[in-house]
CSV table of C-alpha atoms and ligand atoms in Angstrom, one decimal:
chain,number,residue,atom,x,y,z
A,1,MET,CA,5.4,-34.0,-26.9
A,2,LEU,CA,6.4,-30.4,-26.3
A,3,SER,CA,7.4,-28.9,-23.1
A,4,ALA,CA,5.0,-26.5,-21.5
A,5,GLY,CA,7.2,-23.6,-22.5
A,6,ALA,CA,7.3,-24.5,-26.1
A,7,ALA,CA,3.7,-25.5,-26.3
A,8,ALA,CA,2.1,-22.1,-26.9
A,9,GLY,CA,3.1,-18.9,-28.5
A,10,ILE,CA,5.5,-17.2,-26.1
A,11,VAL,CA,4.6,-13.6,-25.6
A,12,VAL,CA,7.0,-12.8,-22.8
A,13,GLY,CA,9.8,-10.4,-23.3
A,14,CYS,CA,10.7,-6.8,-22.8
A,15,SER,CA,8.4,-4.4,-24.5
A,16,THR,CA,9.3,-0.8,-24.4
A,17,ARG,CA,7.2,2.2,-23.7
A,18,THR,CA,7.1,2.9,-27.4
A,19,GLY,CA,5.2,-0.4,-27.9
A,20,GLU,CA,7.9,-2.4,-29.7
A,21,GLN,CA,7.3,-6.1,-30.1
A,22,PRO,CA,8.1,-8.2,-27.1
A,23,VAL,CA,11.4,-10.2,-27.4
A,24,ALA,CA,11.2,-13.8,-26.4
A,25,LYS,CA,13.6,-14.9,-23.7
A,26,GLU,CA,15.0,-18.3,-23.0
A,27,GLY,CA,15.7,-20.0,-19.7
A,28,ALA,CA,14.2,-19.8,-16.3
A,29,ASP,CA,16.5,-16.9,-15.2
A,30,ALA,CA,15.6,-14.7,-18.1
A,31,GLY,CA,15.3,-11.0,-17.0
A,32,ALA,CA,12.3,-9.0,-16.1
A,33,VAL,CA,9.3,-9.0,-18.4
A,34,GLU,CA,7.6,-5.7,-19.0
A,35,VAL,CA,4.2,-5.3,-20.5
A,36,ASN,CA,2.4,-1.9,-21.0
A,37,LEU,CA,-1.2,-2.3,-20.0
A,38,ASN,CA,-2.6,1.1,-20.9
A,39,PRO,CA,-6.4,1.0,-20.7
A,40,ALA,CA,-8.3,3.2,-23.1
A,41,GLU,CA,-11.6,3.5,-24.9
A,42,THR,CA,-11.5,1.7,-28.3
A,43,ASP,CA,-13.6,-0.1,-30.9
A,44,ILE,CA,-13.4,-3.9,-30.7
A,45,ASP,CA,-14.7,-6.4,-33.3
A,46,LEU,CA,-16.2,-9.3,-31.5
A,47,GLY,CA,-16.8,-11.2,-34.7
A,48,GLY,CA,-19.1,-9.2,-36.9
A,49,VAL,CA,-20.3,-7.2,-33.8
A,50,THR,CA,-18.3,-4.0,-33.3
A,51,VAL,CA,-18.5,-2.4,-29.8
A,52,ARG,CA,-17.1,0.7,-28.3
A,53,THR,CA,-15.5,-0.4,-25.0
A,54,TRP,CA,-12.6,-0.1,-22.7
A,55,ALA,CA,-9.6,-2.4,-23.2
A,56,PHE,CA,-5.9,-2.9,-22.3
A,57,ALA,CA,-3.8,-1.9,-25.3
A,58,GLY,CA,-6.7,-2.2,-27.7
A,59,GLN,CA,-7.4,-6.0,-27.3
A,60,VAL,CA,-10.2,-8.0,-25.7
A,61,PRO,CA,-9.1,-10.1,-23.9
A,62,ALA,CA,-5.8,-8.3,-23.3
A,63,LYS,CA,-2.9,-10.0,-25.0
A,64,GLU,CA,-1.9,-13.1,-23.2
A,65,ILE,CA,0.9,-12.7,-20.7
A,66,ARG,CA,3.1,-15.7,-20.2
A,67,ILE,CA,6.0,-15.7,-17.8
A,68,ARG,CA,7.9,-18.2,-15.6
A,69,LYS,CA,7.8,-18.7,-11.9
A,70,GLY,CA,10.4,-16.6,-10.3
A,71,GLN,CA,10.5,-14.1,-13.1
A,72,THR,CA,10.1,-10.4,-12.4
A,73,PHE,CA,7.1,-8.9,-14.0
A,74,ARG,CA,6.6,-5.2,-14.5
A,75,ALA,CA,3.5,-3.4,-15.9
A,76,PRO,CA,3.5,0.3,-16.4
A,77,VAL,CA,0.0,1.6,-16.6
A,78,THR,CA,-1.1,4.9,-18.0
A,79,ASN,CA,-4.7,5.4,-17.5
A,80,ASN,CA,-6.4,6.8,-20.6
A,81,LEU,CA,-9.9,6.0,-19.4
A,82,PRO,CA,-12.4,8.7,-18.3
A,83,GLN,CA,-12.5,7.0,-14.9
A,84,GLU,CA,-10.1,5.9,-12.1
A,85,THR,CA,-8.7,2.5,-12.6
A,86,SER,CA,-6.3,-0.2,-11.2
A,87,VAL,CA,-5.1,-3.7,-12.2
A,88,HIS,CA,-5.5,-6.8,-10.0
A,89,TRP,CA,-3.5,-10.0,-10.5
A,90,HIS,CA,-6.2,-12.5,-9.7
A,91,GLY,CA,-5.0,-15.5,-7.6
A,92,LEU,CA,-1.4,-14.4,-7.1
A,93,ALA,CA,0.2,-14.2,-3.6
A,94,ILE,CA,2.2,-11.1,-4.3
A,95,PRO,CA,3.0,-8.2,-1.9
A,96,ASN,CA,-0.1,-6.4,-0.8
A,97,ASN,CA,0.9,-3.0,-2.3
A,98,MET,CA,0.8,-4.6,-5.8
A,99,ASP,CA,-2.6,-6.2,-5.4
A,100,GLY,CA,-4.5,-3.4,-7.2
A,101,VAL,CA,-7.4,-2.8,-4.8
A,102,PRO,CA,-8.2,0.9,-4.3
A,103,VAL,CA,-8.2,2.2,-0.7
A,104,LEU,CA,-6.9,-1.1,0.7
A,105,THR,CA,-3.6,-1.3,-1.3
A,106,GLN,CA,-3.2,1.8,-3.4
A,107,PRO,CA,-5.0,5.0,-4.4
A,108,PRO,CA,-6.8,4.4,-7.7
A,109,ILE,CA,-5.0,5.6,-10.8
A,110,PRO,CA,-6.7,8.8,-11.8
A,111,PRO,CA,-7.5,9.5,-15.5
A,112,GLY,CA,-4.2,10.5,-17.1
A,113,GLY,CA,-2.3,9.1,-14.2
A,114,ASN,CA,0.4,6.4,-14.0
A,115,PHE,CA,1.2,3.5,-11.8
A,116,THR,CA,3.8,0.7,-12.3
A,117,TYR,CA,3.1,-2.7,-11.0
A,118,GLU,CA,6.1,-4.9,-10.3
A,119,TRP,CA,6.3,-8.3,-8.7
A,120,VAL,CA,8.1,-11.7,-8.9
A,121,ALA,CA,5.9,-14.6,-10.1
A,122,PRO,CA,5.3,-16.5,-6.9
A,123,GLN,CA,3.5,-19.6,-8.2
A,124,THR,CA,2.6,-21.4,-11.4
A,125,GLY,CA,-0.6,-21.9,-13.3
A,126,THR,CA,-3.6,-20.3,-15.0
A,127,TYR,CA,-4.4,-16.8,-13.7
A,128,TYR,CA,-5.8,-13.6,-15.1
A,129,LEU,CA,-5.6,-9.8,-14.6
A,130,HIS,CA,-8.5,-7.4,-14.5
A,131,SER,CA,-9.4,-3.9,-13.4
A,132,HIS,CA,-10.6,-3.8,-9.8
A,133,VAL,CA,-12.5,-0.5,-10.1
A,134,GLY,CA,-16.3,-0.2,-10.5
A,135,THR,CA,-17.9,-2.3,-13.2
A,136,GLN,CA,-14.7,-2.1,-15.4
A,137,LEU,CA,-14.2,-5.9,-15.2
A,138,ASP,CA,-17.5,-6.2,-17.2
A,139,ARG,CA,-16.1,-4.1,-20.0
A,140,GLY,CA,-13.1,-5.3,-21.8
A,141,LEU,CA,-10.5,-4.8,-19.0
A,142,TYR,CA,-9.3,-8.4,-18.5
A,143,GLY,CA,-6.7,-10.8,-19.9
A,144,PRO,CA,-5.0,-14.2,-19.3
A,145,LEU,CA,-1.9,-14.5,-17.2
A,146,ILE,CA,-0.1,-17.8,-17.5
A,147,ILE,CA,2.8,-18.6,-15.2
A,148,GLU,CA,4.8,-21.6,-16.4
A,149,ASP,CA,6.7,-24.1,-14.3
A,150,PRO,CA,10.0,-24.9,-16.0
A,151,ASN,CA,10.0,-28.3,-14.2
A,152,GLU,CA,6.5,-29.3,-14.9
A,153,LYS,CA,6.1,-32.7,-16.5
A,154,ALA,CA,3.7,-31.7,-19.3
A,155,ASP,CA,1.8,-34.5,-20.7
A,156,TYR,CA,0.1,-32.9,-23.7
A,157,ASP,CA,0.9,-31.8,-27.2
A,158,ASP,CA,-0.3,-28.2,-27.2
A,159,GLU,CA,-2.2,-25.8,-25.1
A,160,LEU,CA,-5.0,-23.4,-25.6
A,161,VAL,CA,-6.2,-20.6,-23.3
A,162,LEU,CA,-10.0,-20.0,-23.3
A,163,VAL,CA,-11.3,-16.8,-21.8
A,164,LEU,CA,-15.0,-16.9,-21.2
A,165,ASP,CA,-17.0,-13.7,-20.9
A,166,ASP,CA,-20.6,-12.3,-20.8
A,167,TRP,CA,-20.8,-9.2,-22.9
A,168,ILE,CA,-23.1,-6.2,-22.8
A,169,ASP,CA,-20.8,-3.1,-23.1
A,170,GLY,CA,-21.3,-1.0,-26.2
A,171,THR,CA,-24.5,-2.7,-27.2
A,172,GLY,CA,-26.7,0.3,-26.4
A,173,THR,CA,-25.8,0.3,-22.8
A,174,ASN,CA,-22.8,-0.2,-20.6
A,175,PRO,CA,-22.0,-1.8,-17.2
A,176,ASP,CA,-22.3,1.4,-15.3
A,177,GLN,CA,-25.8,1.9,-16.6
A,178,VAL,CA,-26.6,-1.7,-15.9
A,179,LEU,CA,-25.5,-1.3,-12.3
A,180,GLU,CA,-27.4,2.0,-11.9
A,181,LYS,CA,-30.6,0.4,-13.2
A,182,LEU,CA,-30.2,-2.6,-10.8
A,183,GLN,CA,-29.6,-0.2,-7.9
A,184,LYS,CA,-32.4,2.1,-8.9
A,185,THR,CA,-35.0,-0.6,-9.6
A,186,GLY,CA,-33.9,-2.9,-6.8
A,187,MET,CA,-34.7,-6.6,-6.9
A,188,LYS,CA,-37.2,-8.6,-5.0
A,189,PRO,CA,-35.7,-11.2,-2.7
A,190,MET,CA,-36.5,-14.5,-4.4
A,191,GLU,CA,-39.5,-16.5,-3.2
A,192,GLN,CA,-38.9,-18.5,-0.1
A,193,THR,CA,-38.7,-21.9,-1.8
A,194,PRO,CA,-36.9,-24.6,0.1
A,195,GLY,CA,-33.3,-25.2,-1.2
A,196,ALA,CA,-33.5,-22.5,-3.8
A,197,GLY,CA,-33.6,-25.1,-6.5
A,198,VAL,CA,-30.2,-26.7,-5.9
A,199,THR,CA,-30.2,-30.1,-7.6
A,200,PRO,CA,-27.5,-32.3,-9.2
A,201,THR,CA,-28.3,-30.8,-12.6
A,202,THR,CA,-28.7,-27.3,-11.2
A,203,PRO,CA,-25.9,-27.1,-8.7
A,204,LEU,CA,-26.2,-23.3,-8.4
A,205,GLY,CA,-29.9,-23.2,-8.0
A,206,THR,CA,-32.4,-21.6,-10.4
A,207,ASP,CA,-31.2,-17.9,-10.3
A,208,GLY,CA,-28.5,-17.6,-13.0
A,209,GLY,CA,-27.7,-13.9,-12.3
A,210,ASP,CA,-29.0,-10.4,-12.4
A,211,VAL,CA,-28.0,-9.3,-15.9
A,212,THR,CA,-29.3,-10.6,-19.2
A,213,TYR,CA,-26.4,-10.4,-21.7
A,214,PRO,CA,-26.8,-10.2,-25.5
A,215,TYR,CA,-23.5,-12.1,-26.1
A,216,TYR,CA,-21.4,-14.8,-24.6
A,217,LEU,CA,-17.7,-14.9,-25.7
A,218,ILE,CA,-14.8,-17.2,-25.8
A,219,ASN,CA,-11.5,-15.3,-26.5
A,220,GLY,CA,-13.5,-12.2,-27.5
A,221,ARG,CA,-15.6,-13.8,-30.2
A,222,VAL,CA,-19.4,-14.1,-30.4
A,223,THR,CA,-21.1,-17.5,-30.9
A,224,THR,CA,-21.9,-16.8,-34.6
A,225,ASP,CA,-18.2,-16.2,-35.6
A,226,PRO,CA,-16.1,-18.3,-33.2
A,227,GLN,CA,-12.4,-18.6,-33.1
A,228,VAL,CA,-11.1,-21.6,-35.0
A,229,LYS,CA,-8.0,-23.5,-34.0
A,230,ASP,CA,-6.5,-26.2,-36.2
A,231,TYR,CA,-5.2,-29.5,-34.8
A,232,ARG,CA,-4.4,-33.0,-36.0
A,233,ALA,CA,-6.5,-36.0,-34.9
A,234,GLY,CA,-5.1,-37.6,-31.8
A,235,GLN,CA,-3.5,-34.5,-30.4
A,236,ARG,CA,-3.9,-33.9,-26.7
A,237,ILE,CA,-4.7,-30.3,-25.9
A,238,ARG,CA,-4.4,-28.7,-22.5
A,239,LEU,CA,-7.2,-26.2,-22.2
A,240,ARG,CA,-6.7,-23.4,-19.7
A,241,ILE,CA,-10.2,-22.1,-19.0
A,242,ILE,CA,-10.8,-18.8,-17.3
A,243,ASN,CA,-14.2,-17.4,-16.4
A,244,ALA,CA,-13.8,-13.6,-16.8
A,245,GLY,CA,-17.5,-13.0,-16.7
A,246,GLY,CA,-19.2,-10.3,-14.6
A,247,ASP,CA,-22.4,-12.0,-13.7
A,248,THR,CA,-22.3,-15.5,-15.3
A,249,ALA,CA,-21.2,-19.0,-14.4
A,250,PHE,CA,-20.4,-21.2,-17.3
A,251,ARG,CA,-20.7,-25.0,-17.8
A,252,VAL,CA,-17.9,-26.0,-20.2
A,253,ALA,CA,-17.8,-29.2,-22.3
A,254,VAL,CA,-16.5,-30.6,-25.5
A,255,PRO,CA,-19.2,-32.8,-27.2
A,256,GLY,CA,-18.3,-36.5,-27.2
A,257,THR,CA,-15.0,-35.8,-25.5
A,258,GLU,CA,-13.9,-36.3,-21.9
A,259,LEU,CA,-12.2,-33.5,-20.0
A,260,ASN,CA,-9.3,-34.7,-17.8
A,261,VAL,CA,-9.2,-31.9,-15.2
A,262,THR,CA,-5.7,-31.4,-13.9
A,263,HIS,CA,-5.7,-28.0,-12.2
A,264,THR,CA,-8.1,-25.6,-10.6
A,265,ASP,CA,-7.2,-21.9,-9.9
A,266,GLY,CA,-3.7,-22.7,-11.0
A,267,TYR,CA,-3.1,-25.5,-8.5
A,268,PRO,CA,-2.8,-29.2,-9.5
A,269,VAL,CA,-5.4,-31.8,-8.5
A,270,MET,CA,-5.6,-35.5,-8.8
A,271,PRO,CA,-6.7,-35.8,-12.4
A,272,GLN,CA,-10.4,-36.1,-12.7
A,273,ARG,CA,-12.3,-37.2,-15.8
A,274,THR,CA,-15.6,-35.5,-16.4
A,275,ASN,CA,-18.0,-34.6,-19.2
A,276,SER,CA,-18.3,-31.0,-18.1
A,277,VAL,CA,-17.0,-28.6,-15.5
A,278,ILE,CA,-18.8,-25.5,-14.0
A,279,LEU,CA,-16.9,-22.3,-13.3
A,280,GLY,CA,-18.1,-19.3,-11.3
A,281,MET,CA,-16.8,-15.9,-12.2
A,282,GLY,CA,-13.0,-15.7,-11.3
A,283,GLU,CA,-12.6,-19.5,-11.3
A,284,ARG,CA,-10.2,-21.4,-13.6
A,285,ALA,CA,-9.7,-25.0,-14.7
A,286,ASP,CA,-7.1,-26.8,-16.7
A,287,ALA,CA,-8.2,-29.8,-18.6
A,288,VAL,CA,-6.6,-32.1,-21.2
A,289,VAL,CA,-8.7,-33.3,-24.1
A,290,THR,CA,-7.8,-35.7,-26.8
A,291,ILE,CA,-9.1,-34.6,-30.2
A,292,GLY,CA,-10.7,-37.1,-32.5
A,293,SER,CA,-12.5,-35.1,-35.2
A,294,SER,CA,-13.5,-31.4,-35.5
A,295,VAL,CA,-15.5,-30.4,-32.4
A,296,PRO,CA,-16.5,-27.2,-30.6
A,297,VAL,CA,-15.7,-26.2,-27.0
A,298,VAL,CA,-19.0,-25.1,-25.6
A,299,ALA,CA,-19.6,-22.8,-22.7
A,300,ALA,CA,-23.2,-22.6,-21.6
A,301,PRO,CA,-24.1,-19.7,-19.2
A,302,GLU,CA,-25.7,-21.2,-16.1
A,303,GLY,CA,-29.4,-20.3,-15.7
A,304,LYS,CA,-29.3,-18.1,-18.9
A,305,ASP,CA,-30.0,-18.7,-22.5
A,306,GLY,CA,-27.5,-19.2,-25.3
A,307,TYR,CA,-23.9,-20.4,-25.3
A,308,ALA,CA,-20.3,-19.4,-26.3
A,309,GLN,CA,-18.1,-21.6,-28.5
A,310,LEU,CA,-14.7,-22.1,-30.0
A,311,ASN,CA,-13.9,-24.6,-32.7
A,312,LEU,CA,-11.2,-27.2,-32.5
A,313,ARG,CA,-10.8,-28.1,-36.2
A,314,VAL,CA,-9.2,-31.3,-37.6
A,315,ASP,CA,-8.3,-31.6,-41.3
A,316,GLY,CA,-10.0,-28.3,-42.1
A,317,LYS,CA,-13.5,-30.0,-41.7
A,318,PRO,CA,-16.5,-28.3,-40.0
A,319,ALA,CA,-17.7,-29.9,-36.8
A,320,ASP,CA,-20.6,-32.3,-37.2
A,321,VAL,CA,-22.4,-31.3,-33.9
A,322,ASN,CA,-25.8,-29.9,-33.3
A,323,VAL,CA,-24.7,-27.5,-30.5
A,324,GLU,CA,-28.2,-26.4,-29.6
A,325,GLU,CA,-29.2,-30.0,-28.8
A,326,PHE,CA,-25.9,-30.6,-27.1
A,327,VAL,CA,-26.4,-27.7,-24.8
A,328,LYS,CA,-29.8,-29.1,-23.8
A,329,THR,CA,-28.2,-32.4,-22.8
A,330,LEU,CA,-25.3,-30.5,-21.0
A,331,ARG,CA,-27.8,-28.6,-18.9
A,332,ALA,CA,-29.7,-31.8,-18.0
A,333,THR,CA,-26.6,-33.7,-16.8
A,334,PRO,CA,-24.7,-33.3,-13.5
A,335,THR,CA,-21.5,-31.3,-13.8
A,336,LEU,CA,-18.2,-31.1,-11.9
A,337,ASN,CA,-17.7,-28.3,-9.3
A,338,THR,CA,-13.9,-27.8,-9.0
A,339,ALA,CA,-14.2,-27.4,-5.2
A,340,GLN,CA,-14.9,-31.1,-5.1
A,341,LEU,CA,-11.6,-32.0,-6.6
A,342,THR,CA,-8.8,-33.7,-4.6
A,343,PRO,CA,-5.6,-31.6,-4.4
A,344,ALA,CA,-2.4,-33.1,-5.6
A,345,PRO,CA,-0.3,-34.2,-2.6
A,346,GLU,CA,2.4,-31.6,-3.2
A,347,VAL,CA,0.0,-28.7,-2.7
A,348,LEU,CA,-1.8,-29.8,0.4
A,349,LEU,CA,-1.6,-27.4,3.3
A,350,PRO,CA,0.3,-29.0,6.2
A,351,GLN,CA,-2.2,-30.6,8.5
A,352,ARG,CA,-3.1,-28.2,11.3
A,353,THR,CA,-6.1,-27.4,13.5
A,354,PRO,CA,-7.5,-24.0,12.7
A,355,ASP,CA,-6.4,-21.3,15.2
A,356,MET,CA,-9.5,-19.3,14.6
A,357,THR,CA,-12.7,-19.2,12.5
A,358,LEU,CA,-14.1,-16.2,10.6
A,359,GLU,CA,-17.7,-16.2,9.6
A,360,MET,CA,-18.9,-14.5,6.4
A,361,ARG,CA,-22.7,-14.4,6.3
A,362,LEU,CA,-23.8,-13.7,2.7
A,363,THR,CA,-27.1,-12.1,2.3
A,364,GLY,CA,-29.0,-10.3,-0.4
A,365,PRO,CA,-30.6,-8.7,-2.2
A,366,VAL,CA,-31.8,-6.4,0.7
A,367,ASN,CA,-33.0,-2.8,0.6
A,368,GLY,CA,-33.4,-2.9,-3.1
A,369,TYR,CA,-30.1,-4.0,-4.5
A,370,THR,CA,-27.5,-4.4,-1.7
A,371,TRP,CA,-25.5,-7.6,-0.8
A,372,PRO,CA,-24.2,-7.4,2.8
A,373,VAL,CA,-21.5,-9.5,4.4
A,374,ASN,CA,-22.2,-10.0,8.1
A,375,GLY,CA,-25.0,-7.4,7.8
A,376,LYS,CA,-22.6,-4.7,6.6
A,377,LEU,CA,-21.7,-3.3,3.2
A,378,TYR,CA,-18.1,-3.0,2.1
A,379,ASP,CA,-16.7,0.3,3.5
A,380,PRO,CA,-12.9,0.3,3.4
A,381,PRO,CA,-10.9,0.9,5.5
A,382,ASN,CA,-13.7,0.2,8.0
A,383,ASN,CA,-15.4,-3.2,8.7
A,384,GLY,CA,-12.3,-5.3,8.2
A,385,MET,CA,-11.5,-8.5,10.1
A,386,ALA,CA,-8.2,-8.5,12.1
A,387,VAL,CA,-6.2,-11.8,12.2
A,388,ALA,CA,-2.7,-12.6,13.4
A,389,PRO,CA,0.3,-13.7,11.3
A,390,GLY,CA,1.4,-17.3,11.3
A,391,LYS,CA,-2.0,-18.7,11.9
A,392,ARG,CA,-4.3,-21.2,10.2
A,393,VAL,CA,-7.6,-19.5,9.7
A,394,ARG,CA,-10.9,-21.2,8.8
A,395,VAL,CA,-13.4,-19.1,6.9
A,396,LYS,CA,-17.0,-20.2,7.0
A,397,LEU,CA,-19.0,-18.8,4.1
A,398,ILE,CA,-22.7,-19.0,5.2
A,399,SER,CA,-25.1,-18.2,2.4
A,400,GLU,CA,-28.5,-16.9,3.5
A,401,SER,CA,-29.0,-15.8,-0.1
A,402,ARG,CA,-31.0,-17.4,-2.8
A,403,MET,CA,-28.3,-16.7,-5.4
A,404,PHE,CA,-24.9,-18.3,-5.9
A,405,HIS,CA,-21.8,-16.3,-5.0
A,406,PRO,CA,-18.2,-17.1,-6.2
A,407,ILE,CA,-16.2,-15.9,-3.2
A,408,HIS,CA,-12.6,-14.8,-3.9
A,409,LEU,CA,-9.8,-14.2,-1.4
A,410,HIS,CA,-6.9,-12.0,-2.5
A,411,GLY,CA,-3.2,-12.8,-1.8
A,412,HIS,CA,-3.6,-16.4,-0.7
A,413,THR,CA,-4.6,-19.8,-2.0
A,414,PHE,CA,-6.9,-21.5,0.4
A,415,GLN,CA,-7.8,-25.2,0.8
A,416,VAL,CA,-11.5,-26.0,0.6
A,417,VAL,CA,-12.8,-28.0,3.6
A,418,GLN,CA,-14.6,-31.2,2.5
A,419,PRO,CA,-16.3,-33.7,4.9
A,420,SER,CA,-13.9,-36.6,4.5
A,421,ALA,CA,-10.6,-35.3,3.1
A,422,PRO,CA,-8.9,-32.0,2.2
A,423,GLY,CA,-10.5,-30.2,-0.7
A,424,ALA,CA,-8.9,-28.4,-3.6
A,425,ARG,CA,-6.4,-25.5,-3.3
A,426,LYS,CA,-8.3,-22.5,-4.8
A,427,ASP,CA,-8.6,-18.8,-4.6
A,428,THR,CA,-12.3,-18.6,-5.7
A,429,VAL,CA,-15.0,-20.9,-4.6
A,430,LEU,CA,-18.7,-21.3,-5.5
A,431,VAL,CA,-21.1,-20.9,-2.6
A,432,PRO,CA,-24.5,-22.3,-3.8
A,433,PRO,CA,-27.7,-20.7,-2.5
A,434,LEU,CA,-28.4,-21.3,1.2
A,435,GLN,CA,-25.3,-23.5,1.6
A,436,THR,CA,-22.2,-23.2,3.7
A,437,VAL,CA,-18.8,-23.6,2.3
A,438,GLU,CA,-15.6,-23.6,4.4
A,439,PHE,CA,-12.0,-23.0,3.6
A,440,ASP,CA,-8.7,-22.8,5.4
A,441,PHE,CA,-5.7,-20.6,4.7
A,442,ASP,CA,-2.4,-19.6,6.4
A,443,THR,CA,-1.7,-16.0,7.3
A,444,ASP,CA,1.7,-15.9,5.5
A,445,ASN,CA,1.3,-12.8,3.3
A,446,PRO,CA,0.7,-9.7,5.5
A,447,GLY,CA,-1.5,-6.9,4.4
A,448,ARG,CA,-5.1,-5.8,3.9
A,449,TRP,CA,-6.7,-8.4,1.6
A,450,ILE,CA,-10.1,-8.0,0.2
A,451,THR,CA,-12.4,-11.0,0.1
A,452,HIS,CA,-15.4,-10.6,-2.0
A,453,CYS,CA,-18.1,-12.0,-4.3
A,454,HIS,CA,-16.8,-12.1,-7.9
A,455,ASN,CA,-20.2,-11.1,-9.2
A,456,ASP,CA,-19.1,-7.6,-10.3
A,457,TYR,CA,-22.6,-6.2,-9.5
A,458,HIS,CA,-22.7,-7.8,-6.1
A,459,LEU,CA,-19.2,-6.5,-5.3
A,460,GLU,CA,-20.2,-3.0,-6.4
A,461,SER,CA,-23.2,-3.3,-4.2
A,462,GLY,CA,-21.4,-4.1,-1.0
A,463,MET,CA,-20.5,-7.8,-1.0
A,464,ALA,CA,-17.0,-7.6,0.3
A,465,THR,CA,-14.9,-7.4,3.4
A,466,PHE,CA,-11.2,-7.7,4.1
A,467,ILE,CA,-8.8,-9.4,6.4
A,468,GLU,CA,-5.9,-7.6,7.9
A,469,TYR,CA,-2.6,-8.6,9.5
A,470,THR,CA,1.0,-7.4,9.8
A,471,GLY,CA,4.1,-9.5,9.4
B,501,CU,CU1,-22.5,-12.5,-5.2
């Protein structure tokens, strides 16, 4: 068994502005880690499919960042894009002025401009970074961010980060044009069918999303030319799964293999065995699998056709799995929503009655293609919700919409409210159509924090608000 630190390729270190190779550092008190994240237009090979897109330092996903809790992280950004940009560190409770949200926390970085992000890693787990401007998240501007716990008792042999994505950029259109078309054409509100089609096998209803993508990717590779990773039979692999999609939830499974889910959104849960797990955009899950023979990891886009895959290969042999058939079975079987997981005792919020309740009424599409929260469209710095420091706040997400919305709160990790016991600690939670989901959080990180739908097209069409408090 390896320690978590030794398990995967360490890419931490001090890279310089001239782009020298990072130097690995040993020990929890290693110095600052610096990574240049210069976004630029570039050609990317997705596995026989070459696209012109926007990427961080020429890679999709961006090169994995792996640091330790308590380490200082610094990311100088020079914006080589033709648009303004910013970088958001999804799920991290860092100071507000490093959160990367234009207007609320910083002016966007103009084309040709610079900004340096710097923060101390406040927590451990599986996170990711992405642009927080326009539809840039649905180009190539995202990458995994892993924060290791030097004291974690790691019960696995190796680990593998899986970044899921839906891809359209550079295939004859781009996300800005997709958004323009949606906003120009509008969408009819869906038929008033009771329940919007939510069933145990279709937990997010019948509407998979607003965008039809030509490709689904794991680690930047299309289905027909997947990434292959070599293992030995019997090895236990910790999968760190990140849904970096713009408009797609994924159902993830490994044929004939149980997933033992240990974390969601970076936080530990009571381990839960399952055949598959569903992740909305912005959600993550860690799961340990024991490998028998060669087998693919399959990610099926919810309510859409096709699938993404990555191959776990044993003894150099091809997998003997009919993936098309497997995906049919996967779609016809109930799946695990990570909000239903039980948090590990050490990450429970202290028991406390909420001091106040905030309601977020999610509606849309209305007036063509807009997605209001409490009847209003995102308009920073207007329309925020003032709260006080040192409080326990309950947020009630009330969906009056016939489409699912993964709702993300910046700067905090909330606790999902479940009927009988505390739910998982998370930063992004799926709100199925016409359902209400509640979470609690403590106002312990002052600032102006956006809370929004992680569907990039809903966000850009108004589905966000923010909470605000001072220290
Ligand atoms: Cu949404």
